[in-house]
mmCIF file of C-alpha atoms in Angstrom:
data_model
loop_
_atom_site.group_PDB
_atom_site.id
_atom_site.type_symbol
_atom_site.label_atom_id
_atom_site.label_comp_id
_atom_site.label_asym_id
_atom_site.label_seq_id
_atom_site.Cartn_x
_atom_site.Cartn_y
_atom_site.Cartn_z
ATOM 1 C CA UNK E 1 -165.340 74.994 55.378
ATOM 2 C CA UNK E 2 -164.139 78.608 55.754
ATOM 3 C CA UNK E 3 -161.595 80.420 53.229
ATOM 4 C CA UNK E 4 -159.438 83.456 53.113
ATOM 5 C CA UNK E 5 -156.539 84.964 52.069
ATOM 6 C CA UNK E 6 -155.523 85.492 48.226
ATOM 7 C CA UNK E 7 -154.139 83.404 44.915
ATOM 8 C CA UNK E 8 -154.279 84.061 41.187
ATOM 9 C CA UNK E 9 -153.159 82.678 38.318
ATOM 10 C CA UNK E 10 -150.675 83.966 34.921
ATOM 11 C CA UNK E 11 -147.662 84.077 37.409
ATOM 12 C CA UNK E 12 -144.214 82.409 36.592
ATOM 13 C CA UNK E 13 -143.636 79.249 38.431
ATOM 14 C CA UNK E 14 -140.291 78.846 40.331
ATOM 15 C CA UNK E 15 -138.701 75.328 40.984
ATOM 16 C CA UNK E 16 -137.330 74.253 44.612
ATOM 17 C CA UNK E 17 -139.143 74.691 47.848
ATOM 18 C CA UNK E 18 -139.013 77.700 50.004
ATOM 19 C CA UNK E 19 -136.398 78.262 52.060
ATOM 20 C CA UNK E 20 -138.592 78.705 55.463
ATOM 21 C CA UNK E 21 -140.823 76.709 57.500
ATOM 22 C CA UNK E 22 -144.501 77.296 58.515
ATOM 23 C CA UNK E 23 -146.301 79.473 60.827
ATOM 24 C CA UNK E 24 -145.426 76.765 63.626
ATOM 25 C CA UNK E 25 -141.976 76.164 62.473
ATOM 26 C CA UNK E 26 -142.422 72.922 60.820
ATOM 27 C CA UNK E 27 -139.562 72.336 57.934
ATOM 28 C CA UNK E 28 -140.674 72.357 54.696
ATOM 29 C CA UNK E 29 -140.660 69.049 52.877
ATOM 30 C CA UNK E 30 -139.181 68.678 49.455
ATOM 31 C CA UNK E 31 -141.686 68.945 46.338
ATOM 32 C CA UNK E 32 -143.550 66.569 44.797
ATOM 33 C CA UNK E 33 -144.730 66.464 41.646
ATOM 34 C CA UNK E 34 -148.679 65.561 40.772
ATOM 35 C CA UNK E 35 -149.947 62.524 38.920
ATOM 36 C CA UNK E 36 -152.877 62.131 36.640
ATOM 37 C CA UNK E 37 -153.351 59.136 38.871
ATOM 38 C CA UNK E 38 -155.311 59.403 42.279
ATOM 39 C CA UNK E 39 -154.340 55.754 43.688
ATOM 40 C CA UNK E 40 -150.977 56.829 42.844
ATOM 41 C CA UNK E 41 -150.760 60.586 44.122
ATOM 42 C CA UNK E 42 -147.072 61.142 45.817
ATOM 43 C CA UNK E 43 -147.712 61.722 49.659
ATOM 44 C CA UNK E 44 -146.882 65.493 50.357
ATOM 45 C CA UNK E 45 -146.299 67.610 53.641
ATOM 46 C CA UNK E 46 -146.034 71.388 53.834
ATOM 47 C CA UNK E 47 -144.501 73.012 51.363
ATOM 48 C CA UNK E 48 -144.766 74.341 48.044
ATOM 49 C CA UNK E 49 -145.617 71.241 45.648
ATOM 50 C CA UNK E 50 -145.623 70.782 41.036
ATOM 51 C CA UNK E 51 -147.103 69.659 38.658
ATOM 52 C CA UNK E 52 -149.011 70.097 35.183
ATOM 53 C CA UNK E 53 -151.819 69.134 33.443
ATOM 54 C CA UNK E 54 -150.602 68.989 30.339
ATOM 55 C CA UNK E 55 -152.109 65.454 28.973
ATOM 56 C CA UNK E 56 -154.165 64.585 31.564
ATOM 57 C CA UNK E 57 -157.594 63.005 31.928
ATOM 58 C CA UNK E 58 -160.730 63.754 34.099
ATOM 59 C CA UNK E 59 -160.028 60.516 36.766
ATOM 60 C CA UNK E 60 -162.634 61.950 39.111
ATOM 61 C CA UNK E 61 -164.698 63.772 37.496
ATOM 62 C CA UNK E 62 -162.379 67.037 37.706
ATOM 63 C CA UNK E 63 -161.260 68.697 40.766
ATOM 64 C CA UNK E 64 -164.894 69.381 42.594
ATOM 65 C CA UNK E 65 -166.268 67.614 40.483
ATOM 66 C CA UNK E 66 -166.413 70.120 37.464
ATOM 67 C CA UNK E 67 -164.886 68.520 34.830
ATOM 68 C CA UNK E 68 -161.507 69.227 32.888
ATOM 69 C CA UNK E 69 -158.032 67.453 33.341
ATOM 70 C CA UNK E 70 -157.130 67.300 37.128
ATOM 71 C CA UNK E 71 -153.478 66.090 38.422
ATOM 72 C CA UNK E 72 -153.618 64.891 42.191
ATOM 73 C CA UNK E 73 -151.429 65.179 45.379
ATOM 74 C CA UNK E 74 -151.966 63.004 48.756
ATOM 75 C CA UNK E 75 -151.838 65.254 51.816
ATOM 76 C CA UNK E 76 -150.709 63.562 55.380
ATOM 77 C CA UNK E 77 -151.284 65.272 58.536
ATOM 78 C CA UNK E 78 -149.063 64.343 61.381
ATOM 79 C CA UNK E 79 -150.840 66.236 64.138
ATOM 80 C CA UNK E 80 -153.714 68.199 64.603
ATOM 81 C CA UNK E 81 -153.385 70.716 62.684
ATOM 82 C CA UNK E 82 -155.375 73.349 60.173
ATOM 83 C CA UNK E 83 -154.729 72.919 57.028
ATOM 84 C CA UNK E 84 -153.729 76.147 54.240
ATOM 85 C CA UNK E 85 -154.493 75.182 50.693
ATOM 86 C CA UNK E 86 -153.507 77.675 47.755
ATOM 87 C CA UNK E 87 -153.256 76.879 44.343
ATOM 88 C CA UNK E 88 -151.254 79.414 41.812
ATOM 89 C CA UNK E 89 -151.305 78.647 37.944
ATOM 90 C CA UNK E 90 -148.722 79.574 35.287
ATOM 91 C CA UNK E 91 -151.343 80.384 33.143
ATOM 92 C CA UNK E 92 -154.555 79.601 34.498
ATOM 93 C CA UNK E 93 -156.412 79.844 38.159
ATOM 94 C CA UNK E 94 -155.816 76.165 39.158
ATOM 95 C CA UNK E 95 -159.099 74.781 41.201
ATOM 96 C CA UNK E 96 -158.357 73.116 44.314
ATOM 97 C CA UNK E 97 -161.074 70.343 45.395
ATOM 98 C CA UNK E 98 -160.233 68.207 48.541
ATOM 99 C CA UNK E 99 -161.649 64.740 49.773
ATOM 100 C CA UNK E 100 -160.907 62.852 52.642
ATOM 101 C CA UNK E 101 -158.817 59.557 51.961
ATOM 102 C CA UNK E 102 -160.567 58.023 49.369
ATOM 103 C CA UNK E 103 -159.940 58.116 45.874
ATOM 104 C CA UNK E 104 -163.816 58.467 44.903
ATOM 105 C CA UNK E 105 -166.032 60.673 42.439
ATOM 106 C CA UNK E 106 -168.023 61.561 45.406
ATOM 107 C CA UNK E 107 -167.795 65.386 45.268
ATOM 108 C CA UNK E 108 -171.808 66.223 46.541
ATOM 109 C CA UNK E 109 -171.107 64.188 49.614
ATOM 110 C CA UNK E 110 -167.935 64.241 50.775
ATOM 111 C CA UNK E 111 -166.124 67.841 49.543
ATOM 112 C CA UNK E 112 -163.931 69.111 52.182
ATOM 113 C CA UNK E 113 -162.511 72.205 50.537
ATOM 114 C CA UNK E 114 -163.531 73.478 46.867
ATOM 115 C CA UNK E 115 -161.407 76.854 45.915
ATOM 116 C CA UNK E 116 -160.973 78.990 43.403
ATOM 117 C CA UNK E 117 -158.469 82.360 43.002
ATOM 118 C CA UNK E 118 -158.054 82.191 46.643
ATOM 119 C CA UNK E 119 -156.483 80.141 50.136
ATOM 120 C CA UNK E 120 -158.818 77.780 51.408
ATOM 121 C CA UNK E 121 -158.580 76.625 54.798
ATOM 122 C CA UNK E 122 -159.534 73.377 56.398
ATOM 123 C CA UNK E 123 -159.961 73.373 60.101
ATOM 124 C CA UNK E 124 -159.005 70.967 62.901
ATOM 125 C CA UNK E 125 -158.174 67.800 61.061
ATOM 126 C CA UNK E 126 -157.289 64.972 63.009
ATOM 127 C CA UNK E 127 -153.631 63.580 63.144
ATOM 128 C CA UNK E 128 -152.529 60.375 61.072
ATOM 129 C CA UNK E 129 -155.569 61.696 58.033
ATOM 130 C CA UNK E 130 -155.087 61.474 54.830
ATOM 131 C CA UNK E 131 -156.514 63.820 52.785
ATOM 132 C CA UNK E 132 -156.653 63.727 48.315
ATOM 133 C CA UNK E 133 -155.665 67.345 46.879
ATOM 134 C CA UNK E 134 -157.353 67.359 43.458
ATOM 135 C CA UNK E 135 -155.414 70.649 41.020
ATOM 136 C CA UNK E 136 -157.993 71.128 38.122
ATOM 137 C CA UNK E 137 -159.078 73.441 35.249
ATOM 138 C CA UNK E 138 -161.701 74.106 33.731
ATOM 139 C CA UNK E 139 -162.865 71.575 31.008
ATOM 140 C CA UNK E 140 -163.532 74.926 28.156
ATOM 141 C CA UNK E 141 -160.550 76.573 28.823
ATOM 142 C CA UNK E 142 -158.553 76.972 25.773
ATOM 143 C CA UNK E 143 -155.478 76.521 26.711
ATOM 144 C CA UNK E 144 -156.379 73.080 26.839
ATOM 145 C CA UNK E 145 -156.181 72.795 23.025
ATOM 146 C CA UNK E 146 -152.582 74.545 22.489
ATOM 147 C CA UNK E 147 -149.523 72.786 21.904
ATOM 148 C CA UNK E 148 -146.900 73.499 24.734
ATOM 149 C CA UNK E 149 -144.632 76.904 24.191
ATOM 150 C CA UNK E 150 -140.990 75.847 22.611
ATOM 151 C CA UNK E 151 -139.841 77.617 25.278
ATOM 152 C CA UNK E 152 -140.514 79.123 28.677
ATOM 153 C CA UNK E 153 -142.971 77.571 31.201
ATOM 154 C CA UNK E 154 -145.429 75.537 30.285
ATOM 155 C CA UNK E 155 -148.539 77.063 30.561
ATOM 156 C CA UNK E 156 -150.640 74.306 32.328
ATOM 157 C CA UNK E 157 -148.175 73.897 35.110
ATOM 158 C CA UNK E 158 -149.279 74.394 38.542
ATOM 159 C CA UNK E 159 -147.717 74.756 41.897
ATOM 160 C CA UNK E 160 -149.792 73.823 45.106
ATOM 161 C CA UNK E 161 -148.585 75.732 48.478
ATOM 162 C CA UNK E 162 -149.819 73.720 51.811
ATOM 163 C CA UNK E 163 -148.759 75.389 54.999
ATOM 164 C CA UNK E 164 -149.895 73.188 58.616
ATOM 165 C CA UNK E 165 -151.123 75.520 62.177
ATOM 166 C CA UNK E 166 -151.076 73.155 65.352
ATOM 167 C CA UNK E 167 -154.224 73.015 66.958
ATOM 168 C CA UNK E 168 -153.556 72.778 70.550
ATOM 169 C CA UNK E 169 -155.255 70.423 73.156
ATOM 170 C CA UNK E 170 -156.490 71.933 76.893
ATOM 171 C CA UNK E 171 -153.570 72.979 79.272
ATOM 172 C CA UNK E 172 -151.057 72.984 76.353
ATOM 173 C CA UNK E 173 -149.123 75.992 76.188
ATOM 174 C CA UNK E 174 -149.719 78.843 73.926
ATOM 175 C CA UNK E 175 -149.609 82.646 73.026
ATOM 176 C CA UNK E 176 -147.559 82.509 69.798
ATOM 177 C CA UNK E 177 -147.884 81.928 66.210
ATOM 178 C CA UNK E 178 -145.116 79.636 66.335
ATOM 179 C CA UNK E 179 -147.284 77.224 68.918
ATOM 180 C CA UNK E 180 -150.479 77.421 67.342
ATOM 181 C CA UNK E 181 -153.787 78.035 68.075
ATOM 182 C CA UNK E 182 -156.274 76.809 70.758
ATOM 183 C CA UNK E 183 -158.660 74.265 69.923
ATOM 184 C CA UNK E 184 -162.230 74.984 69.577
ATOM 185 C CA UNK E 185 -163.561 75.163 73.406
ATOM 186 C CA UNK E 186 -160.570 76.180 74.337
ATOM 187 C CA UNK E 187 -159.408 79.974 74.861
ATOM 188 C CA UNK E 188 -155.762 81.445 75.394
ATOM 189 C CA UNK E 189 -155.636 82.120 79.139
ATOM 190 C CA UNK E 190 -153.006 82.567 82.009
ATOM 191 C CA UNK E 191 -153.060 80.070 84.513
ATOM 192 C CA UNK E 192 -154.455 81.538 87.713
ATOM 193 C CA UNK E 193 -152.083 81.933 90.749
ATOM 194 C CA UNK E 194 -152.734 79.513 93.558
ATOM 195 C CA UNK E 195 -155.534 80.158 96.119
ATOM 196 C CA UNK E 196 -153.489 80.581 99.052
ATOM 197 C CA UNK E 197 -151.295 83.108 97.219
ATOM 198 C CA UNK E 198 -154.364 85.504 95.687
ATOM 199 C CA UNK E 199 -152.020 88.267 94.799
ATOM 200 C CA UNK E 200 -149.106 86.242 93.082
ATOM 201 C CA UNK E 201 -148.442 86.605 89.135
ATOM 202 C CA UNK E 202 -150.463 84.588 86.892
ATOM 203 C CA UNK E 203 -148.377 81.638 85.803
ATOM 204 C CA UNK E 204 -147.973 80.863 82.146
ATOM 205 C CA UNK E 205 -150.709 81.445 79.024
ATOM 206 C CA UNK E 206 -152.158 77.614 78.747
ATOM 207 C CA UNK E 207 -155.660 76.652 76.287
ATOM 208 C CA UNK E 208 -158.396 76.717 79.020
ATOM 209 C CA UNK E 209 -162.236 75.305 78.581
ATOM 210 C CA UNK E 210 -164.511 78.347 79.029
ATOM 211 C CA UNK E 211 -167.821 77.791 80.921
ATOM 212 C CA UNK E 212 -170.779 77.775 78.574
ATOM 213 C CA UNK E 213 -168.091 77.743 74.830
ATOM 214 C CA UNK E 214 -169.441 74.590 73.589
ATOM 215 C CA UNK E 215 -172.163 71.672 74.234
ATOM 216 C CA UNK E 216 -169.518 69.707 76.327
ATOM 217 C CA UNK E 217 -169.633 72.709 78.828
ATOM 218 C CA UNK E 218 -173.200 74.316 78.526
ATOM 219 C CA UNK E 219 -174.220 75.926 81.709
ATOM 220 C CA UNK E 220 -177.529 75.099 83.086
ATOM 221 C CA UNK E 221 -179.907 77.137 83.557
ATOM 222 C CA UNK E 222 -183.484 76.040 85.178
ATOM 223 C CA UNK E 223 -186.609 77.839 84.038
ATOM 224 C CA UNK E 224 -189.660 78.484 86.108
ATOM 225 C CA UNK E 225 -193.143 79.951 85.088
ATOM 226 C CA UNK E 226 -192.576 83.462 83.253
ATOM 227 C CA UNK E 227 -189.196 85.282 82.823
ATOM 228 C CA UNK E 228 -186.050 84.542 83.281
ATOM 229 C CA UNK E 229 -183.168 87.076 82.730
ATOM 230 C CA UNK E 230 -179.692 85.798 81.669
ATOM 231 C CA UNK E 231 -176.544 88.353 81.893
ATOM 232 C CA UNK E 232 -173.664 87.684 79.768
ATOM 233 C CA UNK E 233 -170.750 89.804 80.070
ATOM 234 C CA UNK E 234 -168.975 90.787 76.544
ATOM 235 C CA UNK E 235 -165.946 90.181 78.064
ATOM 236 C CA UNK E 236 -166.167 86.601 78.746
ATOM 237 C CA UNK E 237 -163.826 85.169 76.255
ATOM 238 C CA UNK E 238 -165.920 82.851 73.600
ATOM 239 C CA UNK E 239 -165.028 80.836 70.565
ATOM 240 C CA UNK E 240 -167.643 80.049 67.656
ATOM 241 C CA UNK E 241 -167.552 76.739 68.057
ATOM 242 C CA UNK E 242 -171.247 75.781 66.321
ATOM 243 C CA UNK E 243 -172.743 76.828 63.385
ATOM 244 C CA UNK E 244 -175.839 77.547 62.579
ATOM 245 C CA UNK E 245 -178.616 77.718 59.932
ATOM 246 C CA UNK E 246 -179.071 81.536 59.919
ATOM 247 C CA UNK E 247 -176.890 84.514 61.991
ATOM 248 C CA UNK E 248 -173.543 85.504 61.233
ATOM 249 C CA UNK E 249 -170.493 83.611 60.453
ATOM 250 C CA UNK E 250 -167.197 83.450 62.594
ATOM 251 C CA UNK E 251 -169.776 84.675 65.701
ATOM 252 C CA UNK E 252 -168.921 83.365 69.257
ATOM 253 C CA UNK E 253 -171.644 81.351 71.133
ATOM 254 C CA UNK E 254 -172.782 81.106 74.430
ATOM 255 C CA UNK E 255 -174.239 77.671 75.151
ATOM 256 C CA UNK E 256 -177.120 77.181 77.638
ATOM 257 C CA UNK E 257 -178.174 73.842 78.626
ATOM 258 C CA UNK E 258 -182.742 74.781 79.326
ATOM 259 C CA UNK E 259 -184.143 72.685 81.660
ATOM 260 C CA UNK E 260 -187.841 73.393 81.239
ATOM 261 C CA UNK E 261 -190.582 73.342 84.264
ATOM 262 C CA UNK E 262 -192.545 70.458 84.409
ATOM 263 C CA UNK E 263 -193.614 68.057 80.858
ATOM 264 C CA UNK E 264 -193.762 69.315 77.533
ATOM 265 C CA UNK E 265 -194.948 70.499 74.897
ATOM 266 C CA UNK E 266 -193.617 74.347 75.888
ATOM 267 C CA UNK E 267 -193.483 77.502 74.488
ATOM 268 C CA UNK E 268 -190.413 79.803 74.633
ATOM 269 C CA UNK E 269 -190.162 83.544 74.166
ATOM 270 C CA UNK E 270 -186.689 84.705 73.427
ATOM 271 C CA UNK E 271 -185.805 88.015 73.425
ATOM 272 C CA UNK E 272 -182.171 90.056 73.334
ATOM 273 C CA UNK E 273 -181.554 93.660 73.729
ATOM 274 C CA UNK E 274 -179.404 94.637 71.270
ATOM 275 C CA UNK E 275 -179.317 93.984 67.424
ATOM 276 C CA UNK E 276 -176.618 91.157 66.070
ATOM 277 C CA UNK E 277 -177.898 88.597 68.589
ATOM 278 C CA UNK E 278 -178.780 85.315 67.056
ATOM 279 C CA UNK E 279 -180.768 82.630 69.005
ATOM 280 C CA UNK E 280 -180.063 78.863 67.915
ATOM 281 C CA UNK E 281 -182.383 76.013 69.749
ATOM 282 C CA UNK E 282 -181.156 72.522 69.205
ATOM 283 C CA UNK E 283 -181.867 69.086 71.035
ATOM 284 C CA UNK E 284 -180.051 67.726 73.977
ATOM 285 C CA UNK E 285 -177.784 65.914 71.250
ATOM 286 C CA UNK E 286 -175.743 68.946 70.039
ATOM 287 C CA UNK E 287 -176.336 67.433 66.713
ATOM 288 C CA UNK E 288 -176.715 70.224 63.552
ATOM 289 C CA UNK E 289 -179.409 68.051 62.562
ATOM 290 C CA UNK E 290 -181.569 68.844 65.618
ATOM 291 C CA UNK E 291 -181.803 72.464 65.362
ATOM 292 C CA UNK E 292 -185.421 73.246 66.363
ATOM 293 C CA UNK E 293 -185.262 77.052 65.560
ATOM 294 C CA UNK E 294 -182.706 79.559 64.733
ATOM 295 C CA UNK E 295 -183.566 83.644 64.539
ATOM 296 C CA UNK E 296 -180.838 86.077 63.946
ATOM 297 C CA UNK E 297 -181.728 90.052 62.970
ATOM 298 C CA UNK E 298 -178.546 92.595 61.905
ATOM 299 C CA UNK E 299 -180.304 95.681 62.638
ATOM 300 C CA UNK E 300 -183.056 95.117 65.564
ATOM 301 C CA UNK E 301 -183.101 93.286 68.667
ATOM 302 C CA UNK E 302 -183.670 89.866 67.869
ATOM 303 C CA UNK E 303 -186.608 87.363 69.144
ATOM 304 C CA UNK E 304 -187.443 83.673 68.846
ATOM 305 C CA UNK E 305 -191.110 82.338 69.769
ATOM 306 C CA UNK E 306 -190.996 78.322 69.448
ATOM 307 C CA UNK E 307 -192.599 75.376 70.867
ATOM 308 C CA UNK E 308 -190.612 72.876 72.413
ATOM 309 C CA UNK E 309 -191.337 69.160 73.359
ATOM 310 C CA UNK E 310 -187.884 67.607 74.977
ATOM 311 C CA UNK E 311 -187.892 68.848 78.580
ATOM 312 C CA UNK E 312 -184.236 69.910 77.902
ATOM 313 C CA UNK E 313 -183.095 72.021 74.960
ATOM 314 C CA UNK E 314 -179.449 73.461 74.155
ATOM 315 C CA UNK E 315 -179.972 77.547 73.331
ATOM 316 C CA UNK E 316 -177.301 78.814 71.646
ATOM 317 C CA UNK E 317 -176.356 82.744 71.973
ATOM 318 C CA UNK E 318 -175.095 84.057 69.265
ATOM 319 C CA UNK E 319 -173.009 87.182 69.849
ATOM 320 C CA UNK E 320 -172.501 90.115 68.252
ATOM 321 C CA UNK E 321 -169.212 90.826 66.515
ATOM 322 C CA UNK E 322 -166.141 91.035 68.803
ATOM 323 C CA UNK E 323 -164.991 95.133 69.200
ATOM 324 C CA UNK E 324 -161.496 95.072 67.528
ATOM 325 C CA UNK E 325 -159.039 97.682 69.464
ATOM 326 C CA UNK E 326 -157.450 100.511 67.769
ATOM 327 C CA UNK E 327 -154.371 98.168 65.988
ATOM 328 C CA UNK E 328 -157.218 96.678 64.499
ATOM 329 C CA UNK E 329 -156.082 93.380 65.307
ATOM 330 C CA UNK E 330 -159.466 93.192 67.301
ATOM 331 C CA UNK E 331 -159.779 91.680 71.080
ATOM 332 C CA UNK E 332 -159.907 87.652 71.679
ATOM 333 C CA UNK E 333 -162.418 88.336 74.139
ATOM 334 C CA UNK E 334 -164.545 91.301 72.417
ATOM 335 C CA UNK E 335 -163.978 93.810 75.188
ATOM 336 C CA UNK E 336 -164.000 97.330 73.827
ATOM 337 C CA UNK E 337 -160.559 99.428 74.685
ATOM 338 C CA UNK E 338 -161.133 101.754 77.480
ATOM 339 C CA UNK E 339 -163.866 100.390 79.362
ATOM 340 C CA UNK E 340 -166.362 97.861 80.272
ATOM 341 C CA UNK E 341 -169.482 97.407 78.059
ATOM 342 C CA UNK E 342 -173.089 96.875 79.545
ATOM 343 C CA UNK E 343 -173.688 92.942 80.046
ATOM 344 C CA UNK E 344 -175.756 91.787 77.235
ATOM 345 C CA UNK E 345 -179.411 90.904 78.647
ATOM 346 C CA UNK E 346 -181.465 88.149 77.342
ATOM 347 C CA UNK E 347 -185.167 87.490 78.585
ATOM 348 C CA UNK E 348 -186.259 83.712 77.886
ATOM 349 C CA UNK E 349 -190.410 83.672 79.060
ATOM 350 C CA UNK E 350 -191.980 80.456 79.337
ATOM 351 C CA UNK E 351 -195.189 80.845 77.401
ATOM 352 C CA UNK E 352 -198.429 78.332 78.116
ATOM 353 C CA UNK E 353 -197.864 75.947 75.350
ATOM 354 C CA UNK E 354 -200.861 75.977 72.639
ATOM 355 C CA UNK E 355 -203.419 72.710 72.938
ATOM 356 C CA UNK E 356 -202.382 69.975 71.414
ATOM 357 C CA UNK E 357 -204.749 68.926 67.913
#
């Protein structure tokens, strides 16, 4: 889960939806107002959605699981798409909890977006889900207590704005807001021009897989005895399409795919040369779960000593932090304006493996 963007609460609440559509063009639906009942939640689309929690119970325990009243919505998804959450109070700073499908207390396990005072967002979900928006409040506020105002809004009335971003598939088109964004593993590109015609125009901006962005298309890289040095050029356009248990968020990766000399158990040396490189080690799975180690160092040069067993290994290069170009819009590809930067150079040793107990 990643969030940005703003909210806030004690702001009047207008009725009616927007007159425009999302950021891919998508018509707003009309609103829909919340129920105190999850198994009866009205079935929402973008757009700017009501309700209140005046009179309501705790059905699941309170949006994230928190406690307090909570009033529910039932999000559909008609493509893949990321999804913009924001919740804006008429008196209070509505919390937003969101759970896949299922109408269950089951916040520690299966929490999808919890947000408070800000946008969430929720990335990539698949077409045809269904996802349950749970608007909540915390269970000692006091305007829980107060009788509603004679007149004016009421202050425990909530709106919910949900806006939708395709997330494109390889070779669709792209470039725009209005189209969407490449999928993860996938970068913005133009099509290259035909081999027999090298110095023809490059056709049309399509989502292209980028050698070495994710597991699916690691590059492989043999090791022998000692050092090996590995060049990666800034400029290759990356994506961060793994996260991992230490380094910095929203960095790109570059996947290798180790195969290591001879049988285990080995011992790797991993060193970068600048600081803001992260390493990441994981099994041949891919799987989060099978991190083996993961070293990551803001201010020096960072290294990784670990012992491996699997003759294969994934090693994940963390990059540093793209240079953004003087509009401060920043580069997809991290080039700096002006110039080319010196490839980035990391050394991976094979080390003789300590004895076995």
């Amino acid at each position: 889960m990643r969030t940005e963007g703003g909210g806030g609460g004690g702001m009047m609440l207008t009725s009616g939806p927007p007159d425009h559509g999302t950021s891919t063009g998508e018509v707003y639906e009309p609103s829909r107002d919340a129920t105190d009942q999850c198994d009866l939640a009205p079935l929402i689309g973008a757009g700017t959605h009501y309700g209140s929690l005046r009179g309501n119970a705790s059905e699941l325990g309170g949006a994230c699981g928190e406690g307090g009243p909570d009033a529910f919505f039932r999000l559909e998804i008609p493509r893949r798409s990321d999804v913009s959450l924001r919740g804006l109070g008429a008196g209070f700073v509505p919390r937003v909890g969101v759970l896949p499908h299922e109408c269950a207390d089951a916040w520690d396990e299966r929490t999808l977006l919890c947000t408070q005072g800000v946008g969430g967002w929720i990335l990539d979900v698949a077409p045809g889900s269904s996802l349950v928006v749970s608007m909540g409040i915390d269970p000692d506020d006091p305007l829980i207590g107060q009788l509603p105002p004679m007149v004016g809004p009421d202050p425990l009335s909530f709106a919910l704005e949900v806006k939708l971003r395709n997330v494109l598939d390889e070779g669709d088109p792209c470039g725009s807001i209005e189209r969407g964004r490449c999928g993860t593993g996938t970068v913005c590109l133009p099509t290259p021009p035909p081999e027999d015609e090298p110095d023809a125009s490059p056709g049309p901006r399509v989502c292209t897989v980028v050698e070495g962005d994710t597991c699916e298309s690691a590059i492989d890289l043999a090791l022998g005895a000692g050092t090996t040095v590995v060049e990666i050029d800034p400029a290759t356009p990356h994506t961060d399409a793994h996260h991992h248990s230490c380094g910095g968020a929203r960095r790109r990766d570059r996947v290798l795919r180790l195969q290591l000399p001879g049988p285990g158990p080995h011992a790797l040396d991993l060193r970068g040369d600048r600081p803001q490189l992260g390493f990441a080690l994981r099994g041949p799975s891919c799987l989060p779960t099978d991190e083996l180690a993961c070293a990551a160092d803001e201010l020096e040069p960072a290294q990784l000593v670990a012992e491996i067993s699997d003759p294969a290994v994934l090693l994940f290069v963390e990059l540093p932090p793209a240079v953004e170009d003087d509009d401060e819009q920043g580069t997809s590809t991290g080039s700096p304006p002006g110039g080319e930067e010196a490839p980035i150079v990391v050394e991976i040793e094979v080390l003789e493996a300590p004895p076995a107990d």
